[in-house]
Tab-separated table of C-alpha atoms in Angstrom:
chain	number	residue	atom	x	y	z
A	1	MET	CA	5.946	39.879	9.034
A	2	ARG	CA	7.416	36.417	9.616
A	3	ILE	CA	5.742	33.637	7.656
A	4	LYS	CA	6.121	29.970	8.600
A	5	CYS	CA	5.272	27.484	5.845
A	6	THR	CA	4.857	23.744	5.805
A	7	ILE	CA	6.022	22.410	2.470
A	8	SER	CA	6.394	19.091	0.724
A	9	TYR	CA	8.697	18.238	-2.139
A	10	ASP	CA	9.579	15.329	-4.337
A	11	GLY	CA	13.337	15.051	-3.857
A	12	HIS	CA	14.162	13.067	-6.943
A	13	LEU	CA	14.971	15.965	-9.268
A	14	PHE	CA	16.673	18.111	-6.627
A	15	PHE	CA	20.269	18.216	-5.461
A	16	GLY	CA	18.940	18.432	-1.939
A	17	TYR	CA	17.441	21.328	-0.046
A	18	GLN	CA	20.309	23.760	0.338
A	19	VAL	CA	21.511	26.244	-2.285
A	20	GLN	CA	24.524	24.998	-4.250
A	21	PRO	CA	25.891	26.971	-7.208
A	22	GLY	CA	24.764	25.521	-10.537
A	23	LYS	CA	22.492	22.894	-9.003
A	24	ARG	CA	18.709	22.711	-8.772
A	25	THR	CA	17.813	22.895	-5.081
A	26	VAL	CA	14.598	23.422	-3.132
A	27	GLN	CA	15.885	26.517	-1.337
A	28	ASP	CA	16.909	28.098	-4.625
A	29	GLU	CA	13.454	27.537	-6.147
A	30	LEU	CA	11.769	29.009	-3.067
A	31	GLU	CA	14.007	32.073	-3.031
A	32	LYS	CA	13.514	32.663	-6.766
A	33	VAL	CA	9.740	32.611	-6.311
A	34	LEU	CA	9.897	35.014	-3.354
A	35	LYS	CA	11.947	37.439	-5.443
A	36	THR	CA	9.315	37.338	-8.196
A	37	LEU	CA	6.452	37.726	-5.754
A	38	HIS	CA	8.133	40.685	-4.023
A	39	LYS	CA	9.200	42.254	-7.327
A	40	THR	CA	12.708	42.726	-5.984
A	41	LYS	CA	16.238	41.867	-7.078
A	42	GLU	CA	17.359	41.330	-3.521
A	43	ARG	CA	17.507	37.888	-2.048
A	44	ILE	CA	14.781	37.064	0.484
A	45	PRO	CA	16.435	34.399	2.596
A	46	VAL	CA	14.453	31.256	3.339
A	47	VAL	CA	15.352	29.390	6.527
A	48	ALA	CA	14.439	25.695	6.768
A	49	SER	CA	14.308	23.352	9.771
A	50	GLY	CA	17.419	21.764	8.283
A	51	ARG	CA	18.785	20.459	5.007
A	52	THR	CA	17.689	17.332	3.284
A	53	ASP	CA	20.124	15.503	1.016
A	54	SER	CA	19.954	14.963	-2.695
A	55	GLY	CA	17.002	12.667	-3.494
A	56	VAL	CA	15.418	12.847	-0.035
A	57	HIS	CA	11.717	13.777	0.026
A	58	ALA	CA	9.721	15.968	2.387
A	59	ILE	CA	6.124	15.624	3.492
A	60	GLY	CA	6.338	18.249	6.224
A	61	GLN	CA	9.461	20.397	5.902
A	62	THR	CA	9.147	23.745	7.668
A	63	ILE	CA	10.555	27.044	6.443
A	64	HIS	CA	10.281	30.685	7.415
A	65	PHE	CA	10.924	34.011	5.721
A	66	ASP	CA	10.152	37.647	6.415
A	67	SER	CA	7.900	39.629	4.109
A	68	PRO	CA	6.276	43.064	4.068
A	69	LEU	CA	3.448	41.789	1.817
A	70	LEU	CA	-0.047	41.907	3.299
A	71	ILE	CA	-1.227	38.520	2.085
A	72	PRO	CA	-3.661	36.697	4.409
A	73	GLU	CA	-2.359	33.409	5.857
A	74	GLU	CA	-4.653	31.150	3.868
A	75	LYS	CA	-3.737	32.880	0.561
A	76	TRP	CA	0.025	32.434	0.909
A	77	PRO	CA	0.046	28.792	-0.275
A	78	TYR	CA	-1.944	29.706	-3.408
A	79	ALA	CA	0.344	32.666	-4.167
A	80	LEU	CA	3.487	30.545	-3.804
A	81	ASN	CA	2.169	27.377	-5.459
A	82	ALA	CA	1.124	29.359	-8.533
A	83	LEU	CA	4.786	30.281	-9.089
A	84	LEU	CA	6.613	27.206	-7.758
A	85	PRO	CA	7.587	24.235	-9.951
A	86	ASP	CA	5.153	21.358	-9.444
A	87	ASP	CA	7.566	19.266	-7.370
A	88	ILE	CA	7.372	21.718	-4.444
A	89	VAL	CA	4.016	22.417	-2.781
A	90	VAL	CA	3.266	24.778	0.088
A	91	ASN	CA	0.545	23.135	2.164
A	92	LYS	CA	0.109	25.652	4.928
A	93	ALA	CA	1.255	29.131	5.920
A	94	GLU	CA	1.031	30.833	9.312
A	95	MET	CA	1.995	34.245	10.524
A	96	VAL	CA	4.348	33.837	13.454
A	97	ASP	CA	6.150	36.232	15.729
A	98	GLU	CA	9.792	37.094	15.189
A	99	GLN	CA	10.829	34.755	17.991
A	100	PHE	CA	10.011	31.805	15.781
A	101	HIS	CA	12.957	30.408	13.859
A	102	ALA	CA	12.460	27.404	11.533
A	103	ARG	CA	15.812	25.919	12.561
A	104	PHE	CA	16.569	27.102	16.085
A	105	SER	CA	13.040	26.559	17.438
A	106	VAL	CA	12.872	22.891	16.393
A	107	LYS	CA	12.003	20.522	19.248
A	108	LYS	CA	11.780	17.209	17.411
A	109	LYS	CA	11.873	15.883	13.914
A	110	GLU	CA	10.147	12.865	12.463
A	111	TYR	CA	11.533	10.993	9.491
A	112	ARG	CA	10.069	7.948	7.777
A	113	TYR	CA	11.746	5.429	5.543
A	114	LEU	CA	9.641	3.460	3.048
A	115	ILE	CA	10.567	0.025	1.734
A	116	ASP	CA	8.927	-1.668	-1.248
A	117	ARG	CA	8.665	-5.416	-0.579
A	118	SER	CA	7.199	-6.393	-3.966
A	119	ARG	CA	8.929	-9.294	-5.691
A	120	HIS	CA	9.477	-7.140	-8.775
A	121	PRO	CA	9.860	-3.390	-8.197
A	122	ASP	CA	6.660	-1.381	-8.018
A	123	VAL	CA	7.032	0.928	-11.017
A	124	PHE	CA	5.167	3.734	-9.228
A	125	LYS	CA	7.514	3.614	-6.256
A	126	ARG	CA	10.849	3.563	-8.044
A	127	PHE	CA	11.670	7.078	-6.821
A	128	TYR	CA	9.654	6.829	-3.589
A	129	ALA	CA	10.618	3.632	-1.758
A	130	TYR	CA	13.676	1.361	-1.541
A	131	HIS	CA	13.048	-1.980	-3.231
A	132	VAL	CA	14.103	-4.826	-0.921
A	133	PRO	CA	12.790	-8.102	-2.341
A	134	TYR	CA	14.952	-10.505	-0.319
A	135	GLN	CA	13.951	-12.271	2.889
A	136	LEU	CA	13.920	-10.275	6.103
A	137	ASP	CA	13.314	-11.276	9.708
A	138	PHE	CA	10.862	-8.524	10.553
A	139	GLU	CA	10.541	-9.527	14.224
A	140	LYS	CA	14.282	-9.115	14.706
A	141	MET	CA	14.182	-5.745	12.976
A	142	LYS	CA	11.472	-4.554	15.347
A	143	GLU	CA	13.412	-5.922	18.330
A	144	THR	CA	16.474	-3.945	17.235
A	145	SER	CA	14.672	-0.636	17.418
A	146	GLN	CA	14.623	-0.574	21.239
A	147	TYR	CA	18.434	-0.458	21.403
A	148	LEU	CA	18.496	2.775	19.439
A	149	VAL	CA	15.927	4.678	21.479
A	150	GLY	CA	17.614	6.959	24.012
A	151	THR	CA	20.363	9.544	24.243
A	152	TYR	CA	23.630	8.310	22.756
A	153	ASP	CA	26.705	9.422	20.931
A	154	PHE	CA	25.645	8.391	17.420
A	155	THR	CA	29.116	8.674	15.817
A	156	SER	CA	28.752	5.128	14.431
A	157	PHE	CA	25.590	6.238	12.619
A	158	CYS	CA	27.029	9.369	11.055
A	159	THR	CA	28.948	9.834	7.817
A	160	ALA	CA	32.629	10.066	8.809
A	161	LYS	CA	33.271	13.244	6.784
A	162	THR	CA	30.910	15.378	8.886
A	163	GLU	CA	32.216	18.500	10.638
A	164	VAL	CA	29.743	18.414	13.509
A	165	GLN	CA	31.554	17.982	16.840
A	166	ASP	CA	28.786	17.003	19.244
A	167	LYS	CA	27.317	13.730	18.049
A	168	VAL	CA	25.037	13.124	20.997
A	169	ARG	CA	21.419	12.971	19.920
A	170	THR	CA	18.204	11.661	21.450
A	171	VAL	CA	15.983	9.203	19.616
A	172	TYR	CA	12.541	9.404	21.223
A	173	GLU	CA	10.671	6.900	19.088
A	174	LEU	CA	11.657	4.269	16.560
A	175	ASP	CA	9.119	1.833	15.213
A	176	TRP	CA	8.508	-0.333	12.189
A	177	SER	CA	5.163	-1.164	10.648
A	178	GLU	CA	3.843	-3.070	7.682
A	179	THR	CA	2.163	-1.146	4.864
A	180	ALA	CA	0.106	-2.463	1.922
A	181	ASP	CA	3.175	-3.557	-0.086
A	182	GLY	CA	6.057	-2.880	2.171
A	183	LEU	CA	7.540	-1.682	5.409
A	184	GLN	CA	7.821	1.707	7.042
A	185	MET	CA	10.308	2.864	9.631
A	186	ARG	CA	9.299	5.876	11.724
A	187	ILE	CA	11.879	7.700	13.798
A	188	VAL	CA	11.456	10.751	16.022
A	189	GLY	CA	14.505	12.489	17.456
A	190	SER	CA	15.888	15.724	18.835
A	191	GLY	CA	17.836	16.091	15.619
A	192	PHE	CA	19.757	13.843	13.280
A	193	LEU	CA	23.363	13.671	12.146
A	194	TYR	CA	24.425	13.543	8.508
A	195	ASN	CA	22.983	10.315	6.989
A	196	MET	CA	21.953	9.097	10.457
A	197	VAL	CA	18.469	7.892	9.504
A	198	ARG	CA	19.757	6.186	6.373
A	199	ILE	CA	22.552	4.425	8.303
A	200	ILE	CA	20.097	3.324	11.005
A	201	THR	CA	17.775	1.971	8.282
A	202	GLY	CA	20.610	0.182	6.485
A	203	THR	CA	21.872	-1.330	9.729
A	204	ILE	CA	18.421	-2.580	10.773
A	205	LEU	CA	17.999	-4.088	7.294
A	206	GLU	CA	21.235	-6.004	7.930
A	207	VAL	CA	19.684	-7.285	11.137
A	208	GLY	CA	16.771	-8.393	8.944
A	209	THR	CA	19.063	-10.394	6.674
A	210	GLY	CA	20.874	-11.925	9.639
A	211	ALA	CA	24.222	-10.224	9.003
A	212	ILE	CA	23.968	-8.392	12.345
A	213	SER	CA	22.203	-9.607	15.502
A	214	PRO	CA	19.847	-7.215	17.371
A	215	LYS	CA	22.038	-7.184	20.472
A	216	GLU	CA	25.102	-6.170	18.464
A	217	ILE	CA	23.549	-2.722	18.101
A	218	GLU	CA	24.740	-1.827	21.607
A	219	LYS	CA	28.307	-2.636	20.606
A	220	ILE	CA	27.959	-0.685	17.377
A	221	ILE	CA	26.868	2.393	19.337
A	222	GLN	CA	29.771	1.965	21.782
A	223	ALA	CA	32.286	1.635	18.944
A	224	LYS	CA	31.758	5.289	17.935
A	225	ASN	CA	33.030	4.332	14.521
A	226	ARG	CA	31.090	4.567	11.252
A	227	ASP	CA	32.634	1.301	10.037
A	228	ALA	CA	30.932	-0.624	12.855
A	229	ALA	CA	27.428	0.038	11.511
A	230	GLY	CA	25.723	-1.286	8.376
A	231	ARG	CA	25.339	0.271	4.969
A	232	THR	CA	23.667	3.603	4.217
A	233	ALA	CA	20.192	2.960	2.790
A	234	PRO	CA	19.524	4.940	-0.428
A	235	ALA	CA	18.117	8.481	-0.303
A	236	HIS	CA	14.940	7.851	-2.312
A	237	GLY	CA	13.193	5.914	0.475
A	238	LEU	CA	13.616	8.718	3.020
A	239	TYR	CA	11.045	11.386	3.948
A	240	LEU	CA	11.305	14.328	6.330
A	241	TRP	CA	7.794	13.712	7.645
A	242	ASN	CA	7.180	16.306	10.300
A	243	VAL	CA	8.980	19.021	12.249
A	244	ILE	CA	7.726	19.613	15.766
A	245	TYR	CA	7.932	22.978	17.536
A	246	ASP	CA	6.593	24.121	20.872
A	247	ASN	CA	3.021	24.863	19.819
B	1	MET	CA	6.398	-20.996	-27.079
B	2	ARG	CA	3.811	-18.323	-26.370
B	3	ILE	CA	4.521	-16.200	-23.308
B	4	LYS	CA	1.827	-14.141	-21.597
B	5	CYS	CA	3.102	-11.359	-19.348
B	6	THR	CA	1.411	-9.064	-16.882
B	7	ILE	CA	3.160	-5.726	-16.893
B	8	SER	CA	2.865	-2.353	-15.227
B	9	TYR	CA	4.138	0.971	-16.465
B	10	ASP	CA	4.256	4.563	-15.423
B	11	GLY	CA	2.660	6.329	-18.387
B	12	HIS	CA	3.990	9.785	-17.760
B	13	LEU	CA	7.095	9.613	-19.928
B	14	PHE	CA	5.495	7.529	-22.692
B	15	PHE	CA	3.565	8.581	-25.784
B	16	GLY	CA	1.156	5.787	-25.017
B	17	TYR	CA	1.457	2.059	-25.541
B	18	GLN	CA	1.521	1.640	-29.291
B	19	VAL	CA	4.566	2.080	-31.532
B	20	GLN	CA	4.742	5.513	-33.211
B	21	PRO	CA	7.750	6.555	-35.258
B	22	GLY	CA	10.097	8.837	-33.348
B	23	LYS	CA	8.179	8.584	-30.068
B	24	ARG	CA	8.948	6.709	-26.877
B	25	THR	CA	6.269	4.052	-26.445
B	26	VAL	CA	5.845	1.017	-24.201
B	27	GLN	CA	5.537	-1.403	-27.117
B	28	ASP	CA	8.720	-0.073	-28.663
B	29	GLU	CA	10.675	-0.543	-25.428
B	30	LEU	CA	9.352	-4.100	-25.039
B	31	GLU	CA	10.206	-5.041	-28.628
B	32	LYS	CA	13.711	-3.557	-28.353
B	33	VAL	CA	14.379	-5.645	-25.236
B	34	LEU	CA	13.090	-8.835	-26.883
B	35	LYS	CA	15.426	-8.233	-29.834
B	36	THR	CA	18.374	-7.900	-27.462
B	37	LEU	CA	17.376	-10.952	-25.461
B	38	HIS	CA	16.929	-13.071	-28.620
B	39	LYS	CA	20.137	-11.702	-30.193
B	40	THR	CA	18.259	-11.039	-33.406
B	41	LYS	CA	17.740	-8.105	-35.742
B	42	GLU	CA	14.222	-9.219	-36.577
B	43	ARG	CA	11.261	-7.701	-34.844
B	44	ILE	CA	9.549	-9.932	-32.270
B	45	PRO	CA	6.014	-8.561	-32.245
B	46	VAL	CA	4.423	-7.887	-28.883
B	47	VAL	CA	0.617	-8.035	-28.740
B	48	ALA	CA	-1.142	-6.180	-25.916
B	49	SER	CA	-4.729	-6.397	-24.656
B	50	GLY	CA	-5.154	-2.969	-26.224
B	51	ARG	CA	-3.497	0.427	-26.421
B	52	THR	CA	-3.326	2.927	-23.661
B	53	ASP	CA	-3.046	6.631	-24.481
B	54	SER	CA	-0.214	9.010	-23.816
B	55	GLY	CA	0.144	9.516	-20.073
B	56	VAL	CA	-2.167	6.650	-19.044
B	57	HIS	CA	-0.710	4.173	-16.550
B	58	ALA	CA	-0.991	0.402	-16.282
B	59	ILE	CA	-1.054	-1.764	-13.192
B	60	GLY	CA	-2.068	-4.957	-15.005
B	61	GLN	CA	-1.617	-4.627	-18.758
B	62	THR	CA	-1.346	-8.012	-20.517
B	63	ILE	CA	0.897	-8.777	-23.461
B	64	HIS	CA	1.975	-11.876	-25.347
B	65	PHE	CA	4.826	-12.787	-27.664
B	66	ASP	CA	6.278	-15.966	-29.140
B	67	SER	CA	9.783	-17.085	-28.273
B	68	PRO	CA	11.990	-20.125	-28.867
B	69	LEU	CA	13.992	-19.391	-25.703
B	70	LEU	CA	13.835	-22.028	-22.980
B	71	ILE	CA	13.482	-19.698	-20.032
B	72	PRO	CA	11.367	-21.009	-17.138
B	73	GLU	CA	8.180	-19.028	-16.432
B	74	GLU	CA	9.356	-17.531	-13.148
B	75	LYS	CA	12.665	-16.382	-14.694
B	76	TRP	CA	11.105	-14.416	-17.550
B	77	PRO	CA	10.266	-11.336	-15.437
B	78	TYR	CA	13.866	-11.148	-14.156
B	79	ALA	CA	15.302	-11.538	-17.669
B	80	LEU	CA	13.065	-8.792	-19.063
B	81	ASN	CA	13.245	-6.413	-16.087
B	82	ALA	CA	17.046	-6.494	-16.189
B	83	LEU	CA	16.902	-4.973	-19.688
B	84	LEU	CA	13.774	-2.806	-19.523
B	85	PRO	CA	13.826	0.877	-18.520
B	86	ASP	CA	12.679	1.292	-14.934
B	87	ASP	CA	9.263	2.699	-15.833
B	88	ILE	CA	8.132	-0.674	-17.221
B	89	VAL	CA	8.058	-3.729	-14.950
B	90	VAL	CA	7.079	-7.295	-15.831
B	91	ASN	CA	5.332	-8.720	-12.775
B	92	LYS	CA	4.426	-12.170	-14.005
B	93	ALA	CA	4.997	-14.478	-16.980
B	94	GLU	CA	3.102	-17.616	-17.938
B	95	MET	CA	3.518	-20.103	-20.749
B	96	VAL	CA	0.229	-20.310	-22.597
B	97	ASP	CA	-0.985	-22.297	-25.564
B	98	GLU	CA	-1.124	-20.765	-29.030
B	99	GLN	CA	-4.890	-20.285	-28.712
B	100	PHE	CA	-4.288	-17.500	-26.244
B	101	HIS	CA	-4.228	-14.029	-27.751
B	102	ALA	CA	-3.658	-10.989	-25.517
B	103	ARG	CA	-6.168	-8.911	-27.482
B	104	PHE	CA	-8.724	-11.320	-28.951
B	105	SER	CA	-9.098	-13.482	-25.837
B	106	VAL	CA	-9.999	-10.543	-23.550
B	107	LYS	CA	-13.290	-11.009	-21.680
B	108	LYS	CA	-13.330	-7.912	-19.514
B	109	LYS	CA	-11.127	-5.005	-18.640
B	110	GLU	CA	-10.929	-3.034	-15.433
B	111	TYR	CA	-9.809	0.572	-15.336
B	112	ARG	CA	-9.483	2.817	-12.326
B	113	TYR	CA	-9.370	6.580	-12.140
B	114	LEU	CA	-7.693	8.260	-9.162
B	115	ILE	CA	-8.572	11.722	-7.892
B	116	ASP	CA	-6.482	13.715	-5.426
B	117	ARG	CA	-8.812	15.693	-3.131
B	118	SER	CA	-6.093	17.528	-1.175
B	119	ARG	CA	-6.582	21.280	-0.856
B	120	HIS	CA	-3.140	21.863	-2.368
B	121	PRO	CA	-1.887	19.245	-4.844
B	122	ASP	CA	-0.123	16.226	-3.347
B	123	VAL	CA	3.365	16.590	-4.794
B	124	PHE	CA	3.809	12.800	-4.963
B	125	LYS	CA	0.627	12.362	-6.991
B	126	ARG	CA	1.131	15.066	-9.582
B	127	PHE	CA	1.624	12.459	-12.319
B	128	TYR	CA	-0.573	9.805	-10.702
B	129	ALA	CA	-3.930	11.345	-9.787
B	130	TYR	CA	-6.103	14.220	-11.027
B	131	HIS	CA	-6.174	17.072	-8.523
B	132	VAL	CA	-9.778	18.173	-7.912
B	133	PRO	CA	-9.856	20.495	-4.890
B	134	TYR	CA	-13.315	22.017	-5.452
B	135	GLN	CA	-16.542	20.889	-3.799
B	136	LEU	CA	-18.187	17.714	-5.096
B	137	ASP	CA	-21.469	16.029	-4.215
B	138	PHE	CA	-20.117	12.524	-3.818
B	139	GLU	CA	-23.547	10.958	-3.184
B	140	LYS	CA	-24.801	12.248	-6.528
B	141	MET	CA	-21.678	10.954	-8.249
B	142	LYS	CA	-22.278	7.479	-6.836
B	143	GLU	CA	-25.949	7.646	-7.799
B	144	THR	CA	-24.944	8.476	-11.381
B	145	SER	CA	-22.952	5.300	-11.785
B	146	GLN	CA	-26.051	3.075	-11.987
B	147	TYR	CA	-27.206	4.778	-15.208
B	148	LEU	CA	-24.015	3.789	-16.971
B	149	VAL	CA	-24.028	0.099	-16.060
B	150	GLY	CA	-25.478	-2.008	-18.876
B	151	THR	CA	-25.159	-2.477	-22.612
B	152	TYR	CA	-25.445	0.793	-24.504
B	153	ASP	CA	-24.265	2.607	-27.571
B	154	PHE	CA	-21.595	4.750	-25.924
B	155	THR	CA	-21.119	7.193	-28.834
B	156	SER	CA	-21.628	10.136	-26.457
B	157	PHE	CA	-18.694	8.867	-24.387
B	158	CYS	CA	-16.264	8.392	-27.250
B	159	THR	CA	-13.909	10.870	-28.906
B	160	ALA	CA	-15.631	11.976	-32.117
B	161	LYS	CA	-12.575	11.325	-34.313
B	162	THR	CA	-12.593	7.560	-33.709
B	163	GLU	CA	-12.860	5.169	-36.656
B	164	VAL	CA	-14.580	2.360	-34.742
B	165	GLN	CA	-18.035	1.642	-36.182
B	166	ASP	CA	-19.725	-0.414	-33.490
B	167	LYS	CA	-19.941	1.692	-30.366
B	168	VAL	CA	-22.029	-0.715	-28.313
B	169	ARG	CA	-20.207	-1.785	-25.183
B	170	THR	CA	-21.194	-3.362	-21.885
B	171	VAL	CA	-20.275	-1.794	-18.563
B	172	TYR	CA	-20.537	-4.530	-15.922
B	173	GLU	CA	-19.486	-2.599	-12.858
B	174	LEU	CA	-18.965	1.046	-12.037
B	175	ASP	CA	-18.351	2.177	-8.499
B	176	TRP	CA	-16.762	5.018	-6.604
B	177	SER	CA	-14.977	4.799	-3.290
B	178	GLU	CA	-13.087	7.085	-0.951
B	179	THR	CA	-9.347	6.579	-0.491
B	180	ALA	CA	-7.001	8.108	2.112
B	181	ASP	CA	-6.734	11.470	0.321
B	182	GLY	CA	-9.092	11.169	-2.568
B	183	LEU	CA	-11.578	9.271	-4.655
B	184	GLN	CA	-11.331	6.252	-6.874
B	185	MET	CA	-13.593	5.239	-9.745
B	186	ARG	CA	-13.542	1.568	-10.732
B	187	ILE	CA	-15.076	0.454	-13.992
B	188	VAL	CA	-15.286	-3.029	-15.505
B	189	GLY	CA	-16.462	-3.484	-19.068
B	190	SER	CA	-16.392	-5.711	-22.132
B	191	GLY	CA	-14.111	-3.171	-23.747
B	192	PHE	CA	-13.822	0.591	-23.921
B	193	LEU	CA	-14.004	3.124	-26.733
B	194	TYR	CA	-11.380	5.793	-27.321
B	195	ASN	CA	-11.316	8.071	-24.231
B	196	MET	CA	-14.488	6.413	-22.889
B	197	VAL	CA	-13.310	6.011	-19.283
B	198	ARG	CA	-11.946	9.553	-19.208
B	199	ILE	CA	-15.194	11.019	-20.617
B	200	ILE	CA	-17.261	8.991	-18.128
B	201	THR	CA	-15.043	10.285	-15.301
B	202	GLY	CA	-15.229	13.865	-16.536
B	203	THR	CA	-19.016	13.660	-16.881
B	204	ILE	CA	-19.508	12.192	-13.407
B	205	LEU	CA	-17.274	14.946	-12.007
B	206	GLU	CA	-19.662	17.461	-13.609
B	207	VAL	CA	-22.482	15.717	-11.792
B	208	GLY	CA	-20.402	16.250	-8.655
B	209	THR	CA	-20.164	19.991	-9.268
B	210	GLY	CA	-23.880	20.213	-10.074
B	211	ALA	CA	-23.451	21.099	-13.755
B	212	ILE	CA	-25.231	17.869	-14.759
B	213	SER	CA	-27.940	16.019	-12.799
B	214	PRO	CA	-27.607	12.233	-12.316
B	215	LYS	CA	-30.782	11.516	-14.319
B	216	GLU	CA	-29.495	13.494	-17.305
B	217	ILE	CA	-27.040	10.668	-17.944
B	218	GLU	CA	-29.816	8.681	-19.640
B	219	LYS	CA	-30.414	11.546	-22.072
B	220	ILE	CA	-26.693	11.908	-22.684
B	221	ILE	CA	-26.483	8.224	-23.650
B	222	GLN	CA	-29.522	8.562	-25.927
B	223	ALA	CA	-28.061	11.630	-27.660
B	224	LYS	CA	-25.271	9.527	-29.218
B	225	ASN	CA	-23.291	12.726	-29.528
B	226	ARG	CA	-19.945	13.456	-27.877
B	227	ASP	CA	-20.991	17.059	-27.219
B	228	ALA	CA	-23.789	15.886	-24.916
B	229	ALA	CA	-21.369	14.473	-22.329
B	230	GLY	CA	-18.960	16.286	-20.006
B	231	ARG	CA	-15.271	17.015	-20.361
B	232	THR	CA	-12.552	14.418	-20.835
B	233	ALA	CA	-10.711	13.928	-17.534
B	234	PRO	CA	-6.914	14.113	-17.927
B	235	ALA	CA	-4.869	11.025	-18.778
B	236	HIS	CA	-2.629	10.997	-15.711
B	237	GLY	CA	-5.374	9.833	-13.315
B	238	LEU	CA	-6.197	6.754	-15.405
B	239	TYR	CA	-4.915	3.204	-14.852
B	240	LEU	CA	-5.499	0.035	-16.852
B	241	TRP	CA	-5.886	-2.025	-13.705
B	242	ASN	CA	-6.630	-5.568	-14.823
B	243	VAL	CA	-7.393	-7.568	-17.948
B	244	ILE	CA	-9.666	-10.557	-17.451
B	245	TYR	CA	-9.530	-13.686	-19.606
B	246	ASP	CA	-11.445	-16.980	-19.345
B	247	ASN	CA	-10.362	-18.896	-16.274
């Protein structure tokens, strides 16, 4: 039986999603719990929609695994949550057919980036939003977004050390909104390169401060050079919000 | 010069507000920072509006201390925040006259209690709201609030081990509202006994489950016996929200 789960996790005490020897990772915690639940010593591999980096949060990460256990759909989250550490929560489980693959079936992903605009940092958001107290031209930041929507080679918005060859991605939606005490960037794309959302956020923040003009974004894209873009915004403001599949 | 500060803190890694030997407390962190800032080995006492228990949060705790330093009002938060651990933030500082006393000048205090109503716990609220997934009769809970507004002997809503003699307090306002994913109780009073807000919350939650009827609250007050009331709701949902002084 293939089980698809929607999970959330607080990234701040994890070295990212993917298993790394000697480090606490989300995948490792999930696989440990599945071993316990299945009373086996063999690894039950968990496949996610993709990795998230150290410190990055998830509201709606998707995973799948195969299990012979006859647990009804609605009981799976309770069974897993009872064993998981309290910074990972399974919100939903569905039985899916073997054609479904958490990574290969992905159609779109939505990330959000949260910014705390309080004068002094909000103590309850120190791990959950990036504190940016200085002046920002929000209209210019919103204007900038349009230049990033579309299908482009996003080399300028990707960490240089990446091994991925094809850096063409499609950004379907990119919008900014004001929240109670801050700002939120929402981005939907076909997939994202290493650090792409954080570099986009950092670059748009530099438009906000006036260091970069909105129109310059076109040139930054054309440069196909990481050095052309702005800084990488920190991990703790970033959330994998939703993973979209065909139905 | 007497300085009044409004501070917030995340209670989850503190053994409460008040200094206790060998424990990490908010007062201890504040006094350590003032020593450093004043380049002195003598203790600079910090007076708060009152203690908060282990695990309880503050959005608007008020403190005062006396200092000979000539730091302008608006610079005090920056000076203190630069030295404080990141789970305490000074949001505002004001120079006040020596008549002002953070504890004795208090007129009213507002606490709030946050409840997470998600089916599975919200991973980002695990330290910041009490997870109550079971069914609650919210109308009955709201109805209950009226019986607690007024001036009463709140012995039934106070931890039995307290040393305070006079247990008469006035509750000015008590209301419940729905938030995005949960419930919020807001209570304003002349002052609160040990665990009083948490016992009120726990008791109203038992009205929600049907274990207690709203009208029984009057009898519980009259009993003047801790055993008459409901359970003590956990600390991590509670916030000292605001301390009100004259003007």
